[in-house]
Amino acid sequence: MARIIVVTSGKGGVGKTTTAASLAMGLALRGNRTAVIDFDVGLRNLDLIMGCERRVVYDFVNVINQEAHLRQALIRDKRCEDLYILPASQTRDKEALTKEGVGRVLEEMSEEFDYVICDSPAGIEKGAFLAMYYADDAIVVSNPEVSSVRDADRMIGILSSKSRRAELGEEPIKEHLLLTRYDPKRVERGEMLSVDDVLEILALPLLGVIPESQAVLNASNEGIPVILDEKSNAGQAYRDAVARYLGEDLPQRFIRPERKGLIGRLFGG
Amino acid sequence: MGLLSYFRSARPKSAQVAKERLQILVAHERQMRDAPSYLPQMQRELLAVIRKYVHVNDDAISIQMEQDDNHEILEVNIVLPEDGAGRTKTPELRGN
């Protein structure tokens, strides 16, 4: 039985797809059979971030509609043999995803994989609802910024009241907070909410803090999940987050500014 | 902190403002989200009944539902106008 993980946020542009891609790659690199599904029907993008956009033949909606078998639609990653991508459809039909259809596909995937990661679209419409509905774990992605924290809180409310687990009265979805685009220098200057501020407001266990990094854009430019950029802070922070998800106890590494020289320290900065 | 920061102004840092705004907003929104769906309708109907007898503004009534471990408190707060028949009190109705 696979563990189903939703990567969600409410607000768009906070790093859901970047996170889903890196988390999936990180879990697969550790030998877990992993699949990552793009739930953003009509606005497919996970394929680009994963660098498999030219290998898409069938998609998630084809599988739901039984126009293709799951194994025909799954794209095997070229860098890691345990990783598969199920791309979103580009249809404009908003009713393309159904609760039953998604449930059936996830059930089939559960038999083959250890982890199935659902990359949620932004918003709280049907796609986002179905991405979280069957989840066992949720990774709530937020930036240290007011609108994204507010929307994350909204999403936390939806996770605890609208999911299948909530409906059946089962153990609730296990939630984790991933704080992305964190700039320790701006935090130190009092210009950005700190990790502690966000934790105080959202009250979720912290999975990781991903520092603001140029490596993220470079990685998406090239279709390489940033976790594979081992030299970058962001890549290392994602590796730590994956390890923590799997139960390792690691300190947060990128929440303080890098050390400055004497002159820098003397004049603040 | 560096020497220069000593001379900087005492204006509150924007992150502090952000945190305070969020705390208030999120607390309010959580309360709304946990509240039963009939509350807004009940609020409108209560207001209509009160207006039969006293003229009050739309914002003179507030309803809150609080949950403790084993009981719920419905708190209805109505602010009556200060003029008219010497009413200056704020009656509170409480019930389970």
mmCIF file of C-alpha atoms in Angstrom:
data_model
loop_
_atom_site.group_PDB
_atom_site.id
_atom_site.type_symbol
_atom_site.label_atom_id
_atom_site.label_comp_id
_atom_site.label_asym_id
_atom_site.label_seq_id
_atom_site.Cartn_x
_atom_site.Cartn_y
_atom_site.Cartn_z
ATOM 1 C CA MET A 1 0.000 0.000 0.000
ATOM 2 C CA ALA A 2 1.358 3.344 -1.046
ATOM 3 C CA ARG A 3 1.418 6.353 1.195
ATOM 4 C CA ILE A 4 -0.424 9.178 -0.601
ATOM 5 C CA ILE A 5 1.109 12.620 -0.099
ATOM 6 C CA VAL A 6 -0.510 15.854 -1.280
ATOM 7 C CA VAL A 7 1.628 18.931 -1.883
ATOM 8 C CA THR A 8 -0.735 21.850 -1.430
ATOM 9 C CA SER A 9 -0.846 25.536 -0.489
ATOM 10 C CA GLY A 10 -3.963 27.406 -1.512
ATOM 11 C CA LYS A 11 -2.003 30.266 -3.013
ATOM 12 C CA GLY A 12 -0.294 29.893 -6.366
ATOM 13 C CA GLY A 13 3.364 30.436 -7.091
ATOM 14 C CA VAL A 14 4.698 29.425 -3.691
ATOM 15 C CA GLY A 15 6.605 26.364 -4.932
ATOM 16 C CA LYS A 16 4.200 23.413 -4.951
ATOM 17 C CA THR A 17 5.416 21.911 -8.213
ATOM 18 C CA THR A 18 9.073 22.571 -7.385
ATOM 19 C CA THR A 19 8.471 20.826 -4.064
ATOM 20 C CA ALA A 20 6.517 17.900 -5.550
ATOM 21 C CA ALA A 21 9.274 17.311 -8.124
ATOM 22 C CA SER A 22 12.094 17.417 -5.574
ATOM 23 C CA LEU A 23 10.259 15.406 -2.955
ATOM 24 C CA ALA A 24 9.412 12.693 -5.507
ATOM 25 C CA MET A 25 12.987 12.566 -6.762
ATOM 26 C CA GLY A 26 14.335 12.507 -3.201
ATOM 27 C CA LEU A 27 12.106 9.619 -2.138
ATOM 28 C CA ALA A 28 12.908 7.673 -5.316
ATOM 29 C CA LEU A 29 16.662 8.234 -4.948
ATOM 30 C CA ARG A 30 16.419 6.466 -1.613
ATOM 31 C CA GLY A 31 15.024 3.415 -3.348
ATOM 32 C CA ASN A 32 11.314 3.985 -2.804
ATOM 33 C CA ARG A 33 9.061 3.264 -5.762
ATOM 34 C CA THR A 34 7.532 6.698 -6.256
ATOM 35 C CA ALA A 35 5.010 8.285 -8.597
ATOM 36 C CA VAL A 36 4.138 11.959 -8.858
ATOM 37 C CA ILE A 37 0.801 13.077 -10.339
ATOM 38 C CA ASP A 38 0.044 16.522 -11.760
ATOM 39 C CA PHE A 39 -3.512 17.465 -10.697
ATOM 40 C CA ASP A 40 -3.453 20.835 -12.448
ATOM 41 C CA VAL A 41 -5.757 19.904 -15.329
ATOM 42 C CA GLY A 42 -5.563 22.487 -18.094
ATOM 43 C CA LEU A 43 -2.326 23.999 -16.777
ATOM 44 C CA ARG A 44 0.119 21.104 -16.949
ATOM 45 C CA ASN A 45 3.578 22.052 -15.682
ATOM 46 C CA LEU A 46 5.059 19.238 -13.635
ATOM 47 C CA ASP A 47 6.286 17.617 -16.884
ATOM 48 C CA LEU A 48 8.361 20.738 -17.606
ATOM 49 C CA ILE A 49 9.850 20.886 -14.125
ATOM 50 C CA MET A 50 10.694 17.167 -14.347
ATOM 51 C CA GLY A 51 12.095 17.580 -17.874
ATOM 52 C CA CYS A 52 9.833 14.996 -19.538
ATOM 53 C CA GLU A 53 7.508 17.309 -21.467
ATOM 54 C CA ARG A 54 8.407 15.772 -24.822
ATOM 55 C CA ARG A 55 7.630 12.247 -23.670
ATOM 56 C CA VAL A 56 3.975 12.837 -22.749
ATOM 57 C CA VAL A 57 1.677 10.537 -24.734
ATOM 58 C CA TYR A 58 -1.239 9.804 -22.432
ATOM 59 C CA ASP A 59 -2.254 11.702 -19.308
ATOM 60 C CA PHE A 60 -4.118 11.410 -16.002
ATOM 61 C CA VAL A 61 -7.525 12.133 -17.577
ATOM 62 C CA ASN A 62 -6.960 9.455 -20.255
ATOM 63 C CA VAL A 63 -6.376 6.943 -17.458
ATOM 64 C CA ILE A 64 -9.439 8.090 -15.514
ATOM 65 C CA ASN A 65 -11.570 7.793 -18.661
ATOM 66 C CA GLN A 66 -10.010 4.374 -19.356
ATOM 67 C CA GLU A 67 -8.719 5.534 -22.732
ATOM 68 C CA ALA A 68 -5.254 4.382 -21.679
ATOM 69 C CA HIS A 69 -3.817 1.964 -19.156
ATOM 70 C CA LEU A 70 -1.946 3.389 -16.202
ATOM 71 C CA ARG A 71 1.334 1.850 -17.365
ATOM 72 C CA GLN A 72 0.943 3.499 -20.792
ATOM 73 C CA ALA A 73 0.517 6.933 -19.229
ATOM 74 C CA LEU A 74 3.233 6.726 -16.573
ATOM 75 C CA ILE A 75 6.532 8.252 -17.733
ATOM 76 C CA ARG A 76 9.614 6.657 -16.232
ATOM 77 C CA ASP A 77 12.233 9.193 -15.160
ATOM 78 C CA LYS A 78 15.492 8.914 -17.082
ATOM 79 C CA ARG A 79 17.668 9.742 -14.060
ATOM 80 C CA CYS A 80 16.062 7.499 -11.477
ATOM 81 C CA GLU A 81 14.454 4.180 -12.313
ATOM 82 C CA ASP A 82 12.166 4.181 -9.272
ATOM 83 C CA LEU A 83 10.455 7.429 -10.270
ATOM 84 C CA TYR A 84 7.388 7.816 -12.497
ATOM 85 C CA ILE A 85 5.447 10.877 -13.598
ATOM 86 C CA LEU A 86 1.744 10.971 -14.447
ATOM 87 C CA PRO A 87 1.150 14.224 -16.341
ATOM 88 C CA ALA A 88 -2.002 16.349 -16.200
ATOM 89 C CA SER A 89 -4.296 16.677 -19.155
ATOM 90 C CA GLN A 90 -4.433 19.943 -21.083
ATOM 91 C CA THR A 91 -8.204 19.681 -21.521
ATOM 92 C CA ARG A 92 -10.310 22.705 -20.662
ATOM 93 C CA ASP A 93 -13.075 20.477 -19.346
ATOM 94 C CA LYS A 94 -13.363 21.282 -15.665
ATOM 95 C CA GLU A 95 -15.291 18.094 -14.963
ATOM 96 C CA ALA A 96 -12.512 15.872 -16.304
ATOM 97 C CA LEU A 97 -11.459 14.784 -12.818
ATOM 98 C CA THR A 98 -14.029 12.861 -10.813
ATOM 99 C CA LYS A 99 -13.848 11.646 -7.239
ATOM 100 C CA GLU A 100 -14.504 8.047 -8.292
ATOM 101 C CA GLY A 101 -12.042 8.210 -11.191
ATOM 102 C CA VAL A 102 -9.250 9.664 -9.083
ATOM 103 C CA GLY A 103 -9.967 7.139 -6.345
ATOM 104 C CA ARG A 104 -9.771 4.244 -8.784
ATOM 105 C CA VAL A 105 -6.453 5.390 -10.286
ATOM 106 C CA LEU A 106 -4.923 6.016 -6.846
ATOM 107 C CA GLU A 107 -6.011 2.585 -5.709
ATOM 108 C CA GLU A 108 -4.339 0.988 -8.711
ATOM 109 C CA MET A 109 -1.177 3.007 -8.082
ATOM 110 C CA SER A 110 -1.211 2.076 -4.411
ATOM 111 C CA GLU A 111 -0.473 -1.507 -5.334
ATOM 112 C CA GLU A 112 2.644 -0.664 -7.317
ATOM 113 C CA PHE A 113 4.228 2.207 -5.462
ATOM 114 C CA ASP A 114 5.521 3.057 -2.009
ATOM 115 C CA TYR A 115 4.689 6.754 -2.359
ATOM 116 C CA VAL A 116 2.240 8.584 -4.604
ATOM 117 C CA ILE A 117 2.699 12.357 -4.577
ATOM 118 C CA CYS A 118 -0.211 14.526 -5.663
ATOM 119 C CA ASP A 119 0.869 17.938 -6.949
ATOM 120 C CA SER A 120 -2.155 20.125 -6.231
ATOM 121 C CA PRO A 121 -3.219 23.081 -8.352
ATOM 122 C CA ALA A 122 -3.572 26.473 -6.644
ATOM 123 C CA GLY A 123 -6.952 27.537 -5.325
ATOM 124 C CA ILE A 124 -9.638 25.553 -3.544
ATOM 125 C CA GLU A 125 -11.574 24.349 -6.590
ATOM 126 C CA LYS A 126 -12.159 20.789 -7.703
ATOM 127 C CA GLY A 127 -8.579 19.966 -8.738
ATOM 128 C CA ALA A 128 -7.183 21.072 -5.385
ATOM 129 C CA PHE A 129 -9.988 19.281 -3.558
ATOM 130 C CA LEU A 130 -9.370 15.983 -5.352
ATOM 131 C CA ALA A 131 -5.596 16.264 -4.933
ATOM 132 C CA MET A 132 -5.999 16.304 -1.135
ATOM 133 C CA TYR A 133 -9.124 14.144 -0.778
ATOM 134 C CA TYR A 134 -7.415 10.724 -0.635
ATOM 135 C CA ALA A 135 -4.207 11.882 1.052
ATOM 136 C CA ASP A 136 -2.530 10.253 4.036
ATOM 137 C CA ASP A 137 0.011 13.053 4.437
ATOM 138 C CA ALA A 138 -0.090 16.706 3.420
ATOM 139 C CA ILE A 139 2.834 18.977 2.777
ATOM 140 C CA VAL A 140 1.563 22.520 3.109
ATOM 141 C CA VAL A 141 3.886 24.870 1.223
ATOM 142 C CA SER A 142 4.028 28.499 2.272
ATOM 143 C CA ASN A 143 6.257 31.507 1.764
ATOM 144 C CA PRO A 144 7.055 33.778 4.733
ATOM 145 C CA GLU A 145 4.533 36.294 3.426
ATOM 146 C CA VAL A 146 1.052 37.293 4.604
ATOM 147 C CA SER A 147 -1.181 36.105 1.770
ATOM 148 C CA SER A 148 0.450 32.727 1.439
ATOM 149 C CA VAL A 149 0.324 32.090 5.202
ATOM 150 C CA ARG A 150 -3.348 33.026 5.293
ATOM 151 C CA ASP A 151 -4.146 30.722 2.370
ATOM 152 C CA ALA A 152 -2.113 27.925 3.955
ATOM 153 C CA ASP A 153 -4.267 28.228 7.072
ATOM 154 C CA ARG A 154 -7.379 28.045 4.912
ATOM 155 C CA MET A 155 -6.032 24.893 3.280
ATOM 156 C CA ILE A 156 -5.259 23.359 6.700
ATOM 157 C CA GLY A 157 -8.939 23.856 7.572
ATOM 158 C CA ILE A 158 -9.998 22.115 4.366
ATOM 159 C CA LEU A 159 -7.620 19.203 4.982
ATOM 160 C CA SER A 160 -9.090 18.613 8.407
ATOM 161 C CA SER A 161 -12.739 18.842 7.387
ATOM 162 C CA LYS A 162 -13.162 17.837 3.733
ATOM 163 C CA SER A 163 -10.778 14.922 3.202
ATOM 164 C CA ARG A 164 -11.786 11.284 2.926
ATOM 165 C CA ARG A 165 -10.141 10.601 6.266
ATOM 166 C CA ALA A 166 -12.217 13.379 7.859
ATOM 167 C CA GLU A 167 -15.419 12.109 6.246
ATOM 168 C CA LEU A 168 -14.831 8.563 7.459
ATOM 169 C CA GLY A 169 -13.769 9.712 10.906
ATOM 170 C CA GLU A 170 -10.373 8.065 10.470
ATOM 171 C CA GLU A 171 -7.077 9.304 11.816
ATOM 172 C CA PRO A 172 -6.611 12.788 10.296
ATOM 173 C CA ILE A 173 -4.210 13.583 7.453
ATOM 174 C CA LYS A 174 -0.698 14.056 8.826
ATOM 175 C CA GLU A 175 0.260 17.630 7.998
ATOM 176 C CA HIS A 176 3.717 19.101 7.551
ATOM 177 C CA LEU A 177 4.786 22.675 6.867
ATOM 178 C CA LEU A 178 7.418 23.457 4.255
ATOM 179 C CA LEU A 179 8.508 27.081 4.263
ATOM 180 C CA THR A 180 9.982 28.091 0.897
ATOM 181 C CA ARG A 181 11.761 31.158 -0.528
ATOM 182 C CA TYR A 182 13.127 31.970 2.926
ATOM 183 C CA ASP A 183 15.601 34.843 3.062
ATOM 184 C CA PRO A 184 17.419 34.801 6.427
ATOM 185 C CA LYS A 185 18.957 38.241 5.796
ATOM 186 C CA ARG A 186 15.589 39.885 5.355
ATOM 187 C CA VAL A 187 14.303 38.023 8.409
ATOM 188 C CA GLU A 188 17.204 39.381 10.433
ATOM 189 C CA ARG A 189 16.388 42.902 9.270
ATOM 190 C CA GLY A 190 12.782 42.442 10.360
ATOM 191 C CA GLU A 191 11.489 42.621 6.804
ATOM 192 C CA MET A 192 10.269 39.043 6.546
ATOM 193 C CA LEU A 193 8.269 36.733 8.808
ATOM 194 C CA SER A 194 10.614 34.321 10.595
ATOM 195 C CA VAL A 195 10.214 30.544 10.800
ATOM 196 C CA ASP A 196 9.050 30.961 14.382
ATOM 197 C CA ASP A 197 6.471 33.601 13.407
ATOM 198 C CA VAL A 198 4.949 31.316 10.773
ATOM 199 C CA LEU A 199 5.024 28.302 13.099
ATOM 200 C CA GLU A 200 3.312 30.311 15.810
ATOM 201 C CA ILE A 201 0.492 31.197 13.426
ATOM 202 C CA LEU A 202 0.042 27.898 11.586
ATOM 203 C CA ALA A 203 1.017 25.502 14.397
ATOM 204 C CA LEU A 204 2.149 22.658 12.121
ATOM 205 C CA PRO A 205 5.250 20.482 12.479
ATOM 206 C CA LEU A 206 8.051 21.897 10.348
ATOM 207 C CA LEU A 207 9.309 19.640 7.577
ATOM 208 C CA GLY A 208 11.867 22.080 6.294
ATOM 209 C CA VAL A 209 12.882 25.579 5.293
ATOM 210 C CA ILE A 210 13.978 26.039 1.684
ATOM 211 C CA PRO A 211 16.099 29.170 1.280
ATOM 212 C CA GLU A 212 15.476 31.638 -1.545
ATOM 213 C CA SER A 213 17.921 30.456 -4.177
ATOM 214 C CA GLN A 214 18.848 31.148 -7.767
ATOM 215 C CA ALA A 215 19.331 27.423 -8.174
ATOM 216 C CA VAL A 216 15.549 26.904 -8.242
ATOM 217 C CA LEU A 217 15.030 28.924 -11.431
ATOM 218 C CA ASN A 218 18.124 27.425 -13.019
ATOM 219 C CA ALA A 219 16.835 23.953 -12.257
ATOM 220 C CA SER A 220 13.387 24.569 -13.719
ATOM 221 C CA ASN A 221 14.972 26.175 -16.792
ATOM 222 C CA GLU A 222 16.681 22.877 -17.425
ATOM 223 C CA GLY A 223 13.941 20.499 -16.309
ATOM 224 C CA ILE A 224 15.980 19.121 -13.426
ATOM 225 C CA PRO A 225 14.413 18.882 -9.959
ATOM 226 C CA VAL A 226 16.500 21.219 -7.784
ATOM 227 C CA ILE A 227 17.175 18.428 -5.299
ATOM 228 C CA LEU A 228 19.635 17.045 -7.853
ATOM 229 C CA ASP A 229 21.695 20.245 -7.567
ATOM 230 C CA GLU A 230 23.666 19.017 -4.588
ATOM 231 C CA LYS A 231 25.810 22.134 -4.387
ATOM 232 C CA SER A 232 22.875 24.483 -3.943
ATOM 233 C CA ASN A 233 21.393 25.392 -0.577
ATOM 234 C CA ALA A 234 17.898 24.744 -1.920
ATOM 235 C CA GLY A 235 18.870 21.274 -3.154
ATOM 236 C CA GLN A 236 20.432 20.402 0.199
ATOM 237 C CA ALA A 237 17.437 21.776 2.073
ATOM 238 C CA TYR A 238 15.126 19.541 0.016
ATOM 239 C CA ARG A 239 17.345 16.525 0.788
ATOM 240 C CA ASP A 240 17.048 17.319 4.479
ATOM 241 C CA ALA A 241 13.272 17.671 4.151
ATOM 242 C CA VAL A 242 13.003 14.254 2.492
ATOM 243 C CA ALA A 243 15.144 12.717 5.244
ATOM 244 C CA ARG A 244 12.938 14.322 7.903
ATOM 245 C CA TYR A 245 9.825 13.057 6.160
ATOM 246 C CA LEU A 246 11.318 9.563 6.415
ATOM 247 C CA GLY A 247 11.836 10.035 10.124
ATOM 248 C CA GLU A 248 15.385 11.341 10.476
ATOM 249 C CA ASP A 249 15.964 14.079 13.019
ATOM 250 C CA LEU A 250 18.044 16.769 11.324
ATOM 251 C CA PRO A 251 18.694 20.375 12.406
ATOM 252 C CA GLN A 252 17.478 23.228 10.158
ATOM 253 C CA ARG A 253 20.514 24.436 8.235
ATOM 254 C CA PHE A 254 19.480 27.513 6.266
ATOM 255 C CA ILE A 255 17.583 29.723 8.650
ATOM 256 C CA ARG A 256 20.441 32.054 9.647
ATOM 257 C CA PRO A 257 22.360 34.427 7.381
ATOM 258 C CA GLU A 258 25.737 33.195 6.231
ATOM 259 C CA ARG A 259 28.536 34.575 8.353
ATOM 260 C CA LYS A 260 29.774 38.023 7.444
ATOM 261 C CA GLY A 261 33.273 39.405 7.854
ATOM 262 C CA LEU A 262 34.267 41.773 10.622
ATOM 263 C CA ILE A 263 33.471 44.920 8.641
ATOM 264 C CA GLY A 264 30.077 43.580 7.629
ATOM 265 C CA ARG A 265 29.254 42.800 11.222
ATOM 266 C CA LEU A 266 30.439 46.192 12.426
ATOM 267 C CA PHE A 267 28.138 48.068 10.070
ATOM 268 C CA GLY A 268 25.068 45.870 10.353
ATOM 269 C CA GLY A 269 23.831 45.431 6.883
ATOM 270 C CA MET B 1 23.450 43.808 15.295
ATOM 271 C CA GLY B 2 25.850 46.388 13.956
ATOM 272 C CA LEU B 3 26.661 49.845 15.286
ATOM 273 C CA LEU B 4 24.504 51.566 12.696
ATOM 274 C CA SER B 5 21.381 49.753 13.742
ATOM 275 C CA TYR B 6 21.637 51.545 17.083
ATOM 276 C CA PHE B 7 20.804 54.801 15.336
ATOM 277 C CA ARG B 8 18.000 53.459 13.229
ATOM 278 C CA SER B 9 14.466 54.646 13.871
ATOM 279 C CA ALA B 10 12.102 52.888 16.236
ATOM 280 C CA ARG B 11 9.445 52.322 13.564
ATOM 281 C CA PRO B 12 8.066 48.796 14.001
ATOM 282 C CA LYS B 13 9.604 46.314 11.596
ATOM 283 C CA SER B 14 7.283 45.287 8.800
ATOM 284 C CA ALA B 15 7.573 41.604 9.699
ATOM 285 C CA GLN B 16 6.208 42.379 13.161
ATOM 286 C CA VAL B 17 3.264 44.223 11.600
ATOM 287 C CA ALA B 18 2.684 41.272 9.269
ATOM 288 C CA LYS B 19 2.676 38.823 12.153
ATOM 289 C CA GLU B 20 0.181 40.826 14.202
ATOM 290 C CA ARG B 21 -2.167 41.308 11.231
ATOM 291 C CA LEU B 22 -2.018 37.599 10.440
ATOM 292 C CA GLN B 23 -2.648 36.526 14.016
ATOM 293 C CA ILE B 24 -5.824 38.588 14.206
ATOM 294 C CA LEU B 25 -7.058 37.555 10.770
ATOM 295 C CA VAL B 26 -6.318 33.867 11.123
ATOM 296 C CA ALA B 27 -7.970 33.690 14.542
ATOM 297 C CA HIS B 28 -11.077 35.332 13.107
ATOM 298 C CA GLU B 29 -11.187 33.073 10.064
ATOM 299 C CA ARG B 30 -10.741 29.932 12.144
ATOM 300 C CA GLN B 31 -13.655 30.953 14.282
ATOM 301 C CA MET B 32 -15.835 31.460 11.199
ATOM 302 C CA ARG B 33 -14.755 28.156 9.724
ATOM 303 C CA ASP B 34 -15.558 26.120 12.813
ATOM 304 C CA ALA B 35 -18.912 27.806 13.270
ATOM 305 C CA PRO B 36 -22.106 26.001 12.259
ATOM 306 C CA SER B 37 -23.474 27.064 8.886
ATOM 307 C CA TYR B 38 -26.761 28.369 10.334
ATOM 308 C CA LEU B 39 -25.081 31.182 12.293
ATOM 309 C CA PRO B 40 -25.315 33.956 9.657
ATOM 310 C CA GLN B 41 -29.010 33.252 9.041
ATOM 311 C CA MET B 42 -29.699 33.119 12.765
ATOM 312 C CA GLN B 43 -27.889 36.427 13.178
ATOM 313 C CA ARG B 44 -30.105 38.062 10.528
ATOM 314 C CA GLU B 45 -33.301 36.696 12.059
ATOM 315 C CA LEU B 46 -32.355 37.719 15.594
ATOM 316 C CA LEU B 47 -31.607 41.189 14.317
ATOM 317 C CA ALA B 48 -35.013 41.367 12.646
ATOM 318 C CA VAL B 49 -36.765 40.393 15.891
ATOM 319 C CA ILE B 50 -34.853 42.921 17.967
ATOM 320 C CA ARG B 51 -35.659 45.652 15.474
ATOM 321 C CA LYS B 52 -39.345 45.148 16.092
ATOM 322 C CA TYR B 53 -38.760 46.707 19.498
ATOM 323 C CA VAL B 54 -35.510 48.673 19.427
ATOM 324 C CA HIS B 55 -33.724 50.387 16.608
ATOM 325 C CA VAL B 56 -30.241 48.905 16.346
ATOM 326 C CA ASN B 57 -27.607 48.968 13.618
ATOM 327 C CA ASP B 58 -26.510 45.994 11.536
ATOM 328 C CA ASP B 59 -23.232 45.801 13.368
ATOM 329 C CA ALA B 60 -24.826 45.949 16.813
ATOM 330 C CA ILE B 61 -25.068 42.198 17.052
ATOM 331 C CA SER B 62 -22.303 39.630 17.222
ATOM 332 C CA ILE B 63 -22.653 35.897 17.576
ATOM 333 C CA GLN B 64 -19.894 33.558 18.582
ATOM 334 C CA MET B 65 -19.752 29.849 19.000
ATOM 335 C CA GLU B 66 -17.064 28.525 21.292
ATOM 336 C CA GLN B 67 -16.220 24.944 21.939
ATOM 337 C CA ASP B 68 -14.807 23.519 25.116
ATOM 338 C CA ASP B 69 -13.965 19.918 25.773
ATOM 339 C CA ASN B 70 -17.488 18.780 26.427
ATOM 340 C CA HIS B 71 -19.802 21.689 25.799
ATOM 341 C CA GLU B 72 -20.475 24.489 23.341
ATOM 342 C CA ILE B 73 -21.166 28.096 24.259
ATOM 343 C CA LEU B 74 -23.311 30.247 22.019
ATOM 344 C CA GLU B 75 -22.612 33.853 22.832
ATOM 345 C CA VAL B 76 -24.959 36.524 21.467
ATOM 346 C CA ASN B 77 -23.917 40.091 22.102
ATOM 347 C CA ILE B 78 -26.286 42.936 21.270
ATOM 348 C CA VAL B 79 -25.350 46.560 21.783
ATOM 349 C CA LEU B 80 -28.431 48.705 22.341
ATOM 350 C CA PRO B 81 -28.370 52.401 21.421
ATOM 351 C CA GLU B 82 -27.424 54.745 24.256
ATOM 352 C CA ASP B 83 -30.354 57.137 23.812
ATOM 353 C CA GLY B 84 -34.018 56.092 24.160
ATOM 354 C CA ALA B 85 -35.474 55.007 27.513
ATOM 355 C CA GLY B 86 -32.124 55.285 29.259
ATOM 356 C CA ARG B 87 -30.850 51.973 27.961
ATOM 357 C CA THR B 88 -27.097 51.933 28.353
ATOM 358 C CA LYS B 89 -26.469 48.381 29.337
ATOM 359 C CA THR B 90 -25.167 45.640 27.084
ATOM 360 C CA PRO B 91 -27.333 42.633 27.851
ATOM 361 C CA GLU B 92 -25.709 39.310 27.293
ATOM 362 C CA LEU B 93 -27.585 36.162 26.538
ATOM 363 C CA ARG B 94 -25.788 32.944 27.193
ATOM 364 C CA GLY B 95 -27.008 29.465 26.611
ATOM 365 C CA ASN B 96 -25.774 26.011 25.759
#
